[in-house]
Tab-separated table of N, CA and C and ligand atoms in Angstrom:
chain	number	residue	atom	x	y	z
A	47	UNK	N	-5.194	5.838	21.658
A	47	UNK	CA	-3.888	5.736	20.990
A	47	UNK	C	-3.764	4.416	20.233
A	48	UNK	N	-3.204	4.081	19.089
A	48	UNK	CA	-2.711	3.196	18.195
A	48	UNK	C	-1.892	2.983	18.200
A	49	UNK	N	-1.294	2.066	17.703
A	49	UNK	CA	0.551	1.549	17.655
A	49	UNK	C	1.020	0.823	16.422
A	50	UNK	N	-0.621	0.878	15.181
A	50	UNK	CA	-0.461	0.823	14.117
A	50	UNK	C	0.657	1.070	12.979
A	51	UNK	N	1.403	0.502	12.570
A	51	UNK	CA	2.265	1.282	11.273
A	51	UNK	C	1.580	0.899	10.166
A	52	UNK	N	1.627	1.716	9.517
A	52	UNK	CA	0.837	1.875	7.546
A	52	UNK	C	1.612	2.137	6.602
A	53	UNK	N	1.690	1.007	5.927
A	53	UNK	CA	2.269	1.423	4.763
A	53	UNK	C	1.885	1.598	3.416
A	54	UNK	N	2.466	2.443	3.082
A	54	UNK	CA	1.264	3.239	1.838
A	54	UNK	C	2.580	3.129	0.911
A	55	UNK	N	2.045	3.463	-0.979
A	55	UNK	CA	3.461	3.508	-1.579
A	55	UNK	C	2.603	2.826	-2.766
A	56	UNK	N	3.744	3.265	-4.332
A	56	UNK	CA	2.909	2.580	-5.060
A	56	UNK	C	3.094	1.121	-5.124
A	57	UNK	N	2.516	0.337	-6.252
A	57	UNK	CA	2.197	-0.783	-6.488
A	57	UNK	C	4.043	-1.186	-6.833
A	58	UNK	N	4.377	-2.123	-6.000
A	58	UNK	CA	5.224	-2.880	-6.229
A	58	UNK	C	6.963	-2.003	-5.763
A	59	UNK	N	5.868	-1.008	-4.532
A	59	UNK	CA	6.955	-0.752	-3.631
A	59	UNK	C	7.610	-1.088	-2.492
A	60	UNK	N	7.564	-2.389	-2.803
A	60	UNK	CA	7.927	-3.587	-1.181
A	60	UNK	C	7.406	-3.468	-0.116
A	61	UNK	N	5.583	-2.825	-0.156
A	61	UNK	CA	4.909	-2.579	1.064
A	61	UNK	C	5.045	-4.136	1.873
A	62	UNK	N	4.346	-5.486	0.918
A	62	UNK	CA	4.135	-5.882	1.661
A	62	UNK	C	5.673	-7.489	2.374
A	63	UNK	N	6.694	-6.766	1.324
A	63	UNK	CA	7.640	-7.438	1.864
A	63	UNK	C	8.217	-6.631	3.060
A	64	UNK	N	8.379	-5.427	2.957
A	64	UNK	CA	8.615	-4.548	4.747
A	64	UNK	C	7.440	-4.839	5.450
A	65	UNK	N	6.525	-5.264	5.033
A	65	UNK	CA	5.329	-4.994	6.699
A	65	UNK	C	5.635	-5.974	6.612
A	66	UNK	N	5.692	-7.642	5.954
A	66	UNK	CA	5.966	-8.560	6.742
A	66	UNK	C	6.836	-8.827	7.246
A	67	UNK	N	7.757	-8.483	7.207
A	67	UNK	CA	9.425	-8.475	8.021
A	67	UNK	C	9.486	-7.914	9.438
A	68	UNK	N	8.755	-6.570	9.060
A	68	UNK	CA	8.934	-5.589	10.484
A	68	UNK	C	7.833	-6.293	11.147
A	69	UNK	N	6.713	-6.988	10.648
A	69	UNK	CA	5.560	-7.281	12.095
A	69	UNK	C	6.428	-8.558	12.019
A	70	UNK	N	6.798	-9.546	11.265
A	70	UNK	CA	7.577	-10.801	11.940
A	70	UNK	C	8.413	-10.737	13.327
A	71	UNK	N	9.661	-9.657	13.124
A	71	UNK	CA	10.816	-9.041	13.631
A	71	UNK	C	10.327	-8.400	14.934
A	72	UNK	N	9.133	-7.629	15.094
A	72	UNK	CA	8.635	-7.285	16.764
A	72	UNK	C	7.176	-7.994	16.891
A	73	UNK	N	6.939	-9.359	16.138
A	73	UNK	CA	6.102	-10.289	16.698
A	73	UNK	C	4.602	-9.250	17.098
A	74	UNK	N	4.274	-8.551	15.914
A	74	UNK	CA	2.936	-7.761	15.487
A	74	UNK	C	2.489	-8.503	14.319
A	75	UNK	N	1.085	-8.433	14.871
A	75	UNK	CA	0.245	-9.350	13.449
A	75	UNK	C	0.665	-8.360	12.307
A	76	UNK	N	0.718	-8.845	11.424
A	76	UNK	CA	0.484	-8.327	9.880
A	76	UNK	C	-1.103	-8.026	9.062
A	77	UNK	N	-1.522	-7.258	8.432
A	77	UNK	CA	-2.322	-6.751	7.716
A	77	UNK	C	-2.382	-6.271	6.402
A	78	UNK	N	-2.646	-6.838	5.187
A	78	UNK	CA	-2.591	-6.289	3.915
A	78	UNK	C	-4.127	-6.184	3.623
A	79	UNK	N	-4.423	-4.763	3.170
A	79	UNK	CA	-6.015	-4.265	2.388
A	79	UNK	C	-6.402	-5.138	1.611
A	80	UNK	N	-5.390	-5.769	0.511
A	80	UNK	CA	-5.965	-6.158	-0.489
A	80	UNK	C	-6.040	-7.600	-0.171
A	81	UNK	N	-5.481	-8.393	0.471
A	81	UNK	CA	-6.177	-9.514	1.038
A	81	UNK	C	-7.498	-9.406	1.639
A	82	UNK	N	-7.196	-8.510	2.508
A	82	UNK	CA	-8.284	-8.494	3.554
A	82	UNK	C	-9.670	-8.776	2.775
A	83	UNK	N	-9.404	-7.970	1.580
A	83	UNK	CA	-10.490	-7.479	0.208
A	83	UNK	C	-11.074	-8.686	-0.520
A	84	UNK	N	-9.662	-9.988	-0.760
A	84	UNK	CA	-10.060	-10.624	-1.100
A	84	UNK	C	-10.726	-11.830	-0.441
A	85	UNK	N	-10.229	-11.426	0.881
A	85	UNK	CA	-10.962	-12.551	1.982
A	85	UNK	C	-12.801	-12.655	2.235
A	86	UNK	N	-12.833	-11.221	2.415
A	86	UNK	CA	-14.126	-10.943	2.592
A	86	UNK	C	-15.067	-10.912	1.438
A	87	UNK	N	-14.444	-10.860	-0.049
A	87	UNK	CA	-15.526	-10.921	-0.861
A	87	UNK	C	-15.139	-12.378	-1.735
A	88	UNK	N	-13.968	-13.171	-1.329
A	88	UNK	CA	-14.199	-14.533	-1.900
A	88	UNK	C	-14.178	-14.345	-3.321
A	89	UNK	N	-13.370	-13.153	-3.557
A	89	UNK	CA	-12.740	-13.265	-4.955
A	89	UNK	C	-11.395	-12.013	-4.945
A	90	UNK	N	-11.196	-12.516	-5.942
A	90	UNK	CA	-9.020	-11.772	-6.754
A	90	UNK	C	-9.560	-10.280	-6.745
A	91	UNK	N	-8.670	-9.339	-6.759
A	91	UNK	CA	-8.632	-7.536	-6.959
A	91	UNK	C	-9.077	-8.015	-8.336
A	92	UNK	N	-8.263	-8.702	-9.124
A	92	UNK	CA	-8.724	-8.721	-10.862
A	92	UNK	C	-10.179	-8.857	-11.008
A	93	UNK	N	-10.507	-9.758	-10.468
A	93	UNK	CA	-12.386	-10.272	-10.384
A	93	UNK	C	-12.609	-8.677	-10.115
A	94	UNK	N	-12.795	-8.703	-8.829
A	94	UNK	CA	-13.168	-7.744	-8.174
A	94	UNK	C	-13.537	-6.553	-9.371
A	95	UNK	N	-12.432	-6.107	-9.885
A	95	UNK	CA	-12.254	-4.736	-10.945
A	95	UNK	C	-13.074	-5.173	-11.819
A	96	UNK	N	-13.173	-6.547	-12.320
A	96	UNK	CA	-13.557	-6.868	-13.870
A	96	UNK	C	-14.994	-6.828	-13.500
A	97	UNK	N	-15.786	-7.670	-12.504
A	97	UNK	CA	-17.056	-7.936	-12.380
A	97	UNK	C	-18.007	-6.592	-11.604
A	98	UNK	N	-17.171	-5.851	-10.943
A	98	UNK	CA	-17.863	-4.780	-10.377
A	98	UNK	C	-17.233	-3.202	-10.171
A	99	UNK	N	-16.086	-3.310	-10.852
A	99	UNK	CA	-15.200	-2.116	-11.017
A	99	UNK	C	-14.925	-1.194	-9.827
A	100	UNK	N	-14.274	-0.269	-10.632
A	100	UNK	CA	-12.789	0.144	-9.525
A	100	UNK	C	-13.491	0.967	-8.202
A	101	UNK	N	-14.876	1.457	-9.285
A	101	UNK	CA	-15.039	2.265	-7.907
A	101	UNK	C	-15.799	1.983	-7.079
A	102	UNK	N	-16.452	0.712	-7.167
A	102	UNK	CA	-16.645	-0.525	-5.810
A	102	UNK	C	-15.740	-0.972	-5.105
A	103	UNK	N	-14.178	-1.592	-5.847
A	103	UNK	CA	-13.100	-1.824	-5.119
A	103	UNK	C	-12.635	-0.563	-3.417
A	104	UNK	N	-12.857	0.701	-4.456
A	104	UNK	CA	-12.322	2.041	-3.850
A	104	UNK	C	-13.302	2.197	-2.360
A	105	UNK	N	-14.403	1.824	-2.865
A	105	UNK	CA	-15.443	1.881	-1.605
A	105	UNK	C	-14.970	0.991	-0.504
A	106	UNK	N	-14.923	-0.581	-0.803
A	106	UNK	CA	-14.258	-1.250	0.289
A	106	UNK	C	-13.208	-1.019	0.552
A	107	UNK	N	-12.372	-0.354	-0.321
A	107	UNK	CA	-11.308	0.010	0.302
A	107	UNK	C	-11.250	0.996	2.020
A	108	UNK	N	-11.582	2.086	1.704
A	108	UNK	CA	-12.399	3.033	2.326
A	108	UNK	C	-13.432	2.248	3.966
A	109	UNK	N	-13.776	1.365	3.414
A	109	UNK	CA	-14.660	0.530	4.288
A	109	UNK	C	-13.719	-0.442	5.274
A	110	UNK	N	-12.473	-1.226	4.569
A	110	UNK	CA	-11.461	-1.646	5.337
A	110	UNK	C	-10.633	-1.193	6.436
A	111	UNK	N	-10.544	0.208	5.908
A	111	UNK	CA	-9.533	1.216	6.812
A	111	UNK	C	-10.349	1.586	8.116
A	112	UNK	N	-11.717	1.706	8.085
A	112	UNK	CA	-12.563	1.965	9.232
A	112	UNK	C	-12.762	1.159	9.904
A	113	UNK	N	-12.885	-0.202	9.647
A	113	UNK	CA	-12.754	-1.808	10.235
A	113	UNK	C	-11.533	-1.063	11.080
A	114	UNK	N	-10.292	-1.162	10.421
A	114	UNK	CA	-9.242	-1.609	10.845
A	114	UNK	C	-8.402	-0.494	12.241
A	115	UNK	N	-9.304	0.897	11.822
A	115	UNK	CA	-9.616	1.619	13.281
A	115	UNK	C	-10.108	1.377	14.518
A	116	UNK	N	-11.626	0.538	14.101
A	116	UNK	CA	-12.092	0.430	15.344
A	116	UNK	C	-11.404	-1.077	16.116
A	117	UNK	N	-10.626	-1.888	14.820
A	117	UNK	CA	-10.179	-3.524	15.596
A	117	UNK	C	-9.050	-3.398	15.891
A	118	UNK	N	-8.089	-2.484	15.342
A	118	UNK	CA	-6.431	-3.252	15.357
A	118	UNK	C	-5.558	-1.987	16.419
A	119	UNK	N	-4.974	-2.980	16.737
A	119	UNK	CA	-3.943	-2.429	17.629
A	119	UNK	C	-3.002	-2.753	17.466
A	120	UNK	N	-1.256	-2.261	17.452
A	120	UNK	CA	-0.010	-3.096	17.144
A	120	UNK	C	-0.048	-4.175	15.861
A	121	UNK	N	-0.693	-3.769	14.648
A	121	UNK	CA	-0.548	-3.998	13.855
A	121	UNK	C	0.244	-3.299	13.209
A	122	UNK	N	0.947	-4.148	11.478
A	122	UNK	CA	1.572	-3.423	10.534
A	122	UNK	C	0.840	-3.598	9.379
A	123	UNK	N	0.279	-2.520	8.514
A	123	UNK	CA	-0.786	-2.707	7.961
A	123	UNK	C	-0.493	-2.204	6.531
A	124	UNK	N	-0.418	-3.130	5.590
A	124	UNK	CA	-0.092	-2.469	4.406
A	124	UNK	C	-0.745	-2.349	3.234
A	125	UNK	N	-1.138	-0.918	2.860
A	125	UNK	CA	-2.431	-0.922	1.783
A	125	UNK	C	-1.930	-0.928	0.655
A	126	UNK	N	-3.227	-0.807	-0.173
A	126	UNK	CA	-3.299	-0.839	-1.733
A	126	UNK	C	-2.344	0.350	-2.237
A	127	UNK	N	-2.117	-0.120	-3.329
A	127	UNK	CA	-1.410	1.737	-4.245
A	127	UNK	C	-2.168	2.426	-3.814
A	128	UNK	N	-3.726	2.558	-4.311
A	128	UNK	CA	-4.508	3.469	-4.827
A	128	UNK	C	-5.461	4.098	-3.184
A	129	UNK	N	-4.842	3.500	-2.256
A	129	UNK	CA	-5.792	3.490	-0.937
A	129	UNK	C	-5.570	5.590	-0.509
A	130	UNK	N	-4.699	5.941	-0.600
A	130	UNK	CA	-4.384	7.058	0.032
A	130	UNK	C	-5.152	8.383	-1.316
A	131	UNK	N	-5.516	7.901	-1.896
A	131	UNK	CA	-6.365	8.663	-3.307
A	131	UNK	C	-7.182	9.318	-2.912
A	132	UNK	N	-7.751	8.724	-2.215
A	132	UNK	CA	-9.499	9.118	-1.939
A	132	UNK	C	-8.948	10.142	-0.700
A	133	UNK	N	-9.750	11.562	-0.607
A	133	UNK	CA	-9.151	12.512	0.443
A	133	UNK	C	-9.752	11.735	1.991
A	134	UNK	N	-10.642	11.447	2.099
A	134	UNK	CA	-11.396	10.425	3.110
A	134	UNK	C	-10.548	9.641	3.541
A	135	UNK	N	-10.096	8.674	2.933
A	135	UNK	CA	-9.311	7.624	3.200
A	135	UNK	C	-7.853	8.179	3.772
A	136	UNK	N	-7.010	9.753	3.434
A	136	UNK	CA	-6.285	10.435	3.901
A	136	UNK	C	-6.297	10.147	5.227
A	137	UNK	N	-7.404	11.193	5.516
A	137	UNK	CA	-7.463	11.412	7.193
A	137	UNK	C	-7.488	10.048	8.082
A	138	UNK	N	-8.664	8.804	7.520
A	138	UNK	CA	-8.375	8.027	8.023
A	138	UNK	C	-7.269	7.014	8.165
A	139	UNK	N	-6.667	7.085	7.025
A	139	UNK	CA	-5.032	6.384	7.727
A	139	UNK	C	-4.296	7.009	8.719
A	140	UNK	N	-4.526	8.899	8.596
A	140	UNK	CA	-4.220	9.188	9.832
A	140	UNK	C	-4.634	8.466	11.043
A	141	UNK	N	-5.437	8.398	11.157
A	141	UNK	CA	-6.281	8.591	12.527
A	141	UNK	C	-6.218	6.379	12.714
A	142	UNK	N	-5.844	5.673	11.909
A	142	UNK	CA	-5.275	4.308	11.726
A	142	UNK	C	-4.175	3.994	12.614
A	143	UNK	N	-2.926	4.692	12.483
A	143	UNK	CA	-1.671	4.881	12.716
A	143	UNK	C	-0.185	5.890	12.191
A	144	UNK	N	0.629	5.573	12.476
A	144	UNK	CA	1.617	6.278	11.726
A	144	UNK	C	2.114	5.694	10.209
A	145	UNK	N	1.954	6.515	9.237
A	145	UNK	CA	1.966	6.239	8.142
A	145	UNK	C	2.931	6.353	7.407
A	146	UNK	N	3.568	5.340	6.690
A	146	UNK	CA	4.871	5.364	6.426
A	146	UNK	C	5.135	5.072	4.709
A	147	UNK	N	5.377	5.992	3.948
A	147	UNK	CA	5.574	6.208	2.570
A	147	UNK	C	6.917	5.397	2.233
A	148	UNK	N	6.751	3.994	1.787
A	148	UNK	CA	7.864	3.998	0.964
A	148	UNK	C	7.771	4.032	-0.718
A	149	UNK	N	9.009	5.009	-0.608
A	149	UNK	CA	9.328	5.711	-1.964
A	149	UNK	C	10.152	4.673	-3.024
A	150	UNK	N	9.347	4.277	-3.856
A	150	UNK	CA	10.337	3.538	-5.095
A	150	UNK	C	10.486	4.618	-6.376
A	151	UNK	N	11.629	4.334	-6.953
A	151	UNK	CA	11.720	5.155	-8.537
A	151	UNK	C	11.004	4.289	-9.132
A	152	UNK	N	10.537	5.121	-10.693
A	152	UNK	CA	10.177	4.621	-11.442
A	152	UNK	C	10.886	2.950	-12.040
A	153	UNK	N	12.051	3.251	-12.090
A	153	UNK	CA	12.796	2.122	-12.394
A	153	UNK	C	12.734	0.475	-11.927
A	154	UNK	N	12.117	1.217	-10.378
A	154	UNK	CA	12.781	0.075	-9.407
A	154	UNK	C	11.111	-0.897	-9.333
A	155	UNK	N	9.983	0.149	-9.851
A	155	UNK	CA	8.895	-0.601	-9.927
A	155	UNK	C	8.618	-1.050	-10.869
A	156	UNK	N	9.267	-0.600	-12.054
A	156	UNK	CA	8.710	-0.643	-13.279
A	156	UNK	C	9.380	-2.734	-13.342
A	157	UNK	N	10.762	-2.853	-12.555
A	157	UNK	CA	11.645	-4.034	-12.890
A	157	UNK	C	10.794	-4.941	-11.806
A	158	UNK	N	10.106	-4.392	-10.580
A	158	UNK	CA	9.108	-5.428	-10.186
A	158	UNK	C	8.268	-5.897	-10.969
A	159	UNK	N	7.555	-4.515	-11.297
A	159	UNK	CA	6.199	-5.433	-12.016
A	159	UNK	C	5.862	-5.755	-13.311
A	160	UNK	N	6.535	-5.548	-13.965
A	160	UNK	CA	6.378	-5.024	-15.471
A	160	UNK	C	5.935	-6.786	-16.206
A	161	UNK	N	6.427	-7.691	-15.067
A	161	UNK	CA	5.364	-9.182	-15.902
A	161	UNK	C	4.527	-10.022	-14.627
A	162	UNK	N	3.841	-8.500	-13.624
A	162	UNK	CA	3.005	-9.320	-13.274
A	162	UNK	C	1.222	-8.536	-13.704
A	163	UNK	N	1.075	-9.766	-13.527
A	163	UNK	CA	-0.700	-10.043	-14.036
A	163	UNK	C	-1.761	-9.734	-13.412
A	164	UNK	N	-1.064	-9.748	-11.983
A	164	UNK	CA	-2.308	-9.645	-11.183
A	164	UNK	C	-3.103	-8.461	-10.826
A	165	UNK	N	-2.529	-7.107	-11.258
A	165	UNK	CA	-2.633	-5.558	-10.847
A	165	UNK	C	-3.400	-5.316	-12.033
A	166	UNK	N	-4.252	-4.771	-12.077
A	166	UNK	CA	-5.437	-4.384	-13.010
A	166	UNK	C	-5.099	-3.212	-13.660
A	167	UNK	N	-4.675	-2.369	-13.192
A	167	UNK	CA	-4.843	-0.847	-13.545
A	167	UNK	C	-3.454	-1.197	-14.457
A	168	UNK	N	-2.726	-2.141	-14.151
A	168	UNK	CA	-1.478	-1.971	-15.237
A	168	UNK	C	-1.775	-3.367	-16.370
A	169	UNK	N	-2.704	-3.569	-16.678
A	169	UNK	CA	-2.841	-4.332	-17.555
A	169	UNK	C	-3.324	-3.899	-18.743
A	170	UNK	N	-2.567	-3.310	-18.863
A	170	UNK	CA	-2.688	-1.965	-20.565
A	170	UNK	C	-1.898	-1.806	-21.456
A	171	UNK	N	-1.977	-1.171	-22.499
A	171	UNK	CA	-1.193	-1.809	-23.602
A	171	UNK	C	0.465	-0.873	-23.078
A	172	UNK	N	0.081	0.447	-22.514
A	172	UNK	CA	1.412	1.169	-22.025
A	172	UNK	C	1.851	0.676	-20.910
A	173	UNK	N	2.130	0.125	-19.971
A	173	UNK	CA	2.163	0.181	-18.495
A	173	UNK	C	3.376	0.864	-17.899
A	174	UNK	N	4.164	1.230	-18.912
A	174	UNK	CA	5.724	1.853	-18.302
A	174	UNK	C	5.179	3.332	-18.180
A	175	UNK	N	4.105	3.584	-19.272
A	175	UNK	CA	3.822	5.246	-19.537
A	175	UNK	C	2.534	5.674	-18.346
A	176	UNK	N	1.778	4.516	-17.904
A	176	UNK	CA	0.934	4.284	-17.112
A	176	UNK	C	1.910	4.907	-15.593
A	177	UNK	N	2.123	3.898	-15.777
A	177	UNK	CA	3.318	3.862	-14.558
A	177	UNK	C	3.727	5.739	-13.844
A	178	UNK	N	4.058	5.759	-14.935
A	178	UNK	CA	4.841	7.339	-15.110
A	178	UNK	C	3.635	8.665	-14.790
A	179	UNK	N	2.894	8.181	-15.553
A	179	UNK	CA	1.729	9.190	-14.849
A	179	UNK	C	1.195	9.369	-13.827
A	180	UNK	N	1.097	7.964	-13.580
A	180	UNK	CA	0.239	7.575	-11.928
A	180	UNK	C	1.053	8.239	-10.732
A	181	UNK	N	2.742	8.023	-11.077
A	181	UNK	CA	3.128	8.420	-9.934
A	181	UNK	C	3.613	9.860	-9.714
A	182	UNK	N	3.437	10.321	-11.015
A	182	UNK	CA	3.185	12.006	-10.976
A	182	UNK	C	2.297	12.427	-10.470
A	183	UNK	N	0.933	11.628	-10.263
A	183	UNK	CA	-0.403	12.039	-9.518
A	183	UNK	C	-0.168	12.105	-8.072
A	184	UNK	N	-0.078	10.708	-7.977
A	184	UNK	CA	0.375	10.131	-6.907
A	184	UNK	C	1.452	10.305	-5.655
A	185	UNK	N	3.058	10.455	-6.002
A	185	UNK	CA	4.135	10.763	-5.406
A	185	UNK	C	3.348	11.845	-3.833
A	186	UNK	N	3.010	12.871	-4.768
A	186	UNK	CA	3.045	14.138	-3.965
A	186	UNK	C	1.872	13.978	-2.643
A	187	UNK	N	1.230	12.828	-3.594
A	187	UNK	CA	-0.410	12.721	-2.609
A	187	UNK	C	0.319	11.690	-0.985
A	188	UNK	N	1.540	10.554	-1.761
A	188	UNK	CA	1.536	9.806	-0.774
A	188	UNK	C	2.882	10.433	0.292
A	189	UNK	N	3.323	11.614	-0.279
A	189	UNK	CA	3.978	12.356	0.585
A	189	UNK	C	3.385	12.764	1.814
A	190	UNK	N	2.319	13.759	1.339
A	190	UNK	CA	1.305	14.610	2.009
A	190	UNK	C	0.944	13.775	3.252
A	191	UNK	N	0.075	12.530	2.953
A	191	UNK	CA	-0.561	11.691	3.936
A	191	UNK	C	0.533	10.665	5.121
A	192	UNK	N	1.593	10.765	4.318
A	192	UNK	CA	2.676	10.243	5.214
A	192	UNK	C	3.601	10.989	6.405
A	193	UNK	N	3.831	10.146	7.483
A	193	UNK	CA	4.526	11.031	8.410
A	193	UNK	C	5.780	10.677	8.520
A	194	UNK	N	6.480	9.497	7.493
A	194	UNK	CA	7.900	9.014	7.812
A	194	UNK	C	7.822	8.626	5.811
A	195	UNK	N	8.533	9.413	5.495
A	195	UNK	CA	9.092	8.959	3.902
A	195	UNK	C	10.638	8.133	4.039
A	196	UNK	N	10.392	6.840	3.001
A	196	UNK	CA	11.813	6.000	3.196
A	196	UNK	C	12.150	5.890	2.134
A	197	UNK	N	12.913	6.084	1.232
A	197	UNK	CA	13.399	6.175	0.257
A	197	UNK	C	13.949	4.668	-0.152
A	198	UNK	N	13.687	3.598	-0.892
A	198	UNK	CA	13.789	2.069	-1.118
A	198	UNK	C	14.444	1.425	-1.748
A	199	UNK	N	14.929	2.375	-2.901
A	199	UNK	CA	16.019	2.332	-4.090
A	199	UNK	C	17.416	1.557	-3.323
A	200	UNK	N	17.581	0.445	-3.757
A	200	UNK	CA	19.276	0.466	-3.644
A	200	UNK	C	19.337	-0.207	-2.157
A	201	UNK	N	18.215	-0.821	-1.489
A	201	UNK	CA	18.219	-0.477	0.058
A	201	UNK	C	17.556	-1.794	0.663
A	202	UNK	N	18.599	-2.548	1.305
A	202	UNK	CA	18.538	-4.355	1.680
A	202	UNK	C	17.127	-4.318	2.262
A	203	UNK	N	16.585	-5.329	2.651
A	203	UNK	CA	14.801	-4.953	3.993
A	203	UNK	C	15.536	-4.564	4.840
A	204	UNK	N	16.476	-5.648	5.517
A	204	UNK	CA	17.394	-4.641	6.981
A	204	UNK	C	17.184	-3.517	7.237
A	205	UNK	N	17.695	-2.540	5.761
A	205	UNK	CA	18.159	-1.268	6.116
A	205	UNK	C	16.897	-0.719	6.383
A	206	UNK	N	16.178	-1.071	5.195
A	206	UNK	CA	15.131	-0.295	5.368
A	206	UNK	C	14.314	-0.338	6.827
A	207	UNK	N	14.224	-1.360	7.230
A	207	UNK	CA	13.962	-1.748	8.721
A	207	UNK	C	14.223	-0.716	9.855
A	208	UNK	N	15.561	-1.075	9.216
A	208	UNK	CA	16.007	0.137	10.284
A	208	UNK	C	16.065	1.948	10.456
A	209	UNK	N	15.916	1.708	9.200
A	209	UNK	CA	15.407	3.744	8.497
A	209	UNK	C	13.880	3.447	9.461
A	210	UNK	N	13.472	2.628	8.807
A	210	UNK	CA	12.108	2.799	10.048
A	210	UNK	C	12.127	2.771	11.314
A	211	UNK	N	12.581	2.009	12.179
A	211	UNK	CA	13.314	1.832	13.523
A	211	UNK	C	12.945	3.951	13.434
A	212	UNK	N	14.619	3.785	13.124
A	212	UNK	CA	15.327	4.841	13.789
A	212	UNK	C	14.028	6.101	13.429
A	213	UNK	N	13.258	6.262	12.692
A	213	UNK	CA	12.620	7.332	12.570
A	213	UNK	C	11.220	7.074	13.572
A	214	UNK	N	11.142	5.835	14.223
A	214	UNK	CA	10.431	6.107	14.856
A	214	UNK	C	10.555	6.572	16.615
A	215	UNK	N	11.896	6.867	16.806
A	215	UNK	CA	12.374	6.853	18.131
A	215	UNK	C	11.933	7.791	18.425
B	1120	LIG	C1	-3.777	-0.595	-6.738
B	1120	LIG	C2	-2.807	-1.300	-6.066
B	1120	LIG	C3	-2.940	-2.720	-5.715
B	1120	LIG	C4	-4.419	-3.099	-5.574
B	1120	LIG	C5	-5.178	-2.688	-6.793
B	1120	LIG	C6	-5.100	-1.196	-7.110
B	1120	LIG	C7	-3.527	0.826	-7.078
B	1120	LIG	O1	-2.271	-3.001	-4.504
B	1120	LIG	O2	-4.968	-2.490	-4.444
B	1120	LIG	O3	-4.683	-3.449	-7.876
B	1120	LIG	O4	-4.479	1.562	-7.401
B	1120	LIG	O5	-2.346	1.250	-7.005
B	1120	LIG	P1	-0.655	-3.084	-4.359
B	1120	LIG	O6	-0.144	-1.692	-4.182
B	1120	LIG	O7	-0.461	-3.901	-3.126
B	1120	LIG	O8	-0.144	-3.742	-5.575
């Protein structure tokens, strides 16, 4: 048994401002993929994409989540956008912990990220139209793999905290 929570969701859906709140708040280590990513290979997601591309990134990705099966316990663990893509990587966030989708609108990500630099896949000449596609791909995939959807729009960390809380009773 695990006691893992996962949070999955796209890019600049307050994964990793809720996992750090909720593991602060019940005193559980914290876990983000894409650190982890950059810890172990001693360079940025940007490097990473530019010098050896996405679908090396996708591999360690994939490679992190199996680490993080056989080490972690009572962690809150919050992945990449793109982590729940791969059908592989599905099952294994299952089998990680309970996986928790938070849901942003288009709107609410587009006003996060729309001037940051550091996300690769949105460093294109469209990124609002980018945006829009991805999570037409996407939405339904990070439904599927999730066992608690939170809806984020409009919604303090507290609350959201507590939408999580309460759905996990
Ligand atoms: C990605 C999301 C990023 C990072 C990489 C690819 C994606 O993580 O893993 O840039 O495919 O959605 P965040 O969701 O933490 O921004």
């Amino acid at each position: 048994m695990t006691d893992n929570l996962v949070l999955v969701g796209y890019m600049g859906a307050g994964k990793s401002t809720i996992g750090r709140s909720y593991a602060n708040k019940y005193n559980m280590k914290y876990i983000d993929t894409d650190d982890y990513i950059e810890n172990h290979e001693h360079s940025s997601i940007s490097d990473i994409f530019q010098a050896k591309g996405e679908k090396y990134f996708r591999q360690l990705e994939t490679t992190v989540i199996s680490e993080l099966i056989s080490n972690e316990q009572n962690a809150v663990i919050s992945t990449g956008g793109g982590m729940p893509m791969r059908e592989e990587n599905q099952i294994l966030l299952g089998k990680l912990g309970t996986v928790i989708f938070l849901k942003a609108s288009m709107e609410s990500i587009w006003d996060r990220v729309r001037n940051d630099t550091k996300r690769p896949l949105l460093q294109c000449d469209n990124p609002k139209g980018r945006i829009i596609d991805m999570l037409r791909v996407r939405n339904p995939i990070y439904t599927k793999c999730a066992d608690i959807c939170v809806e984020t729009d409009n919604k303090s960390i507290e609350e959201i905290i507590s939408i999580i809380e309460r759905s996990l009773l």
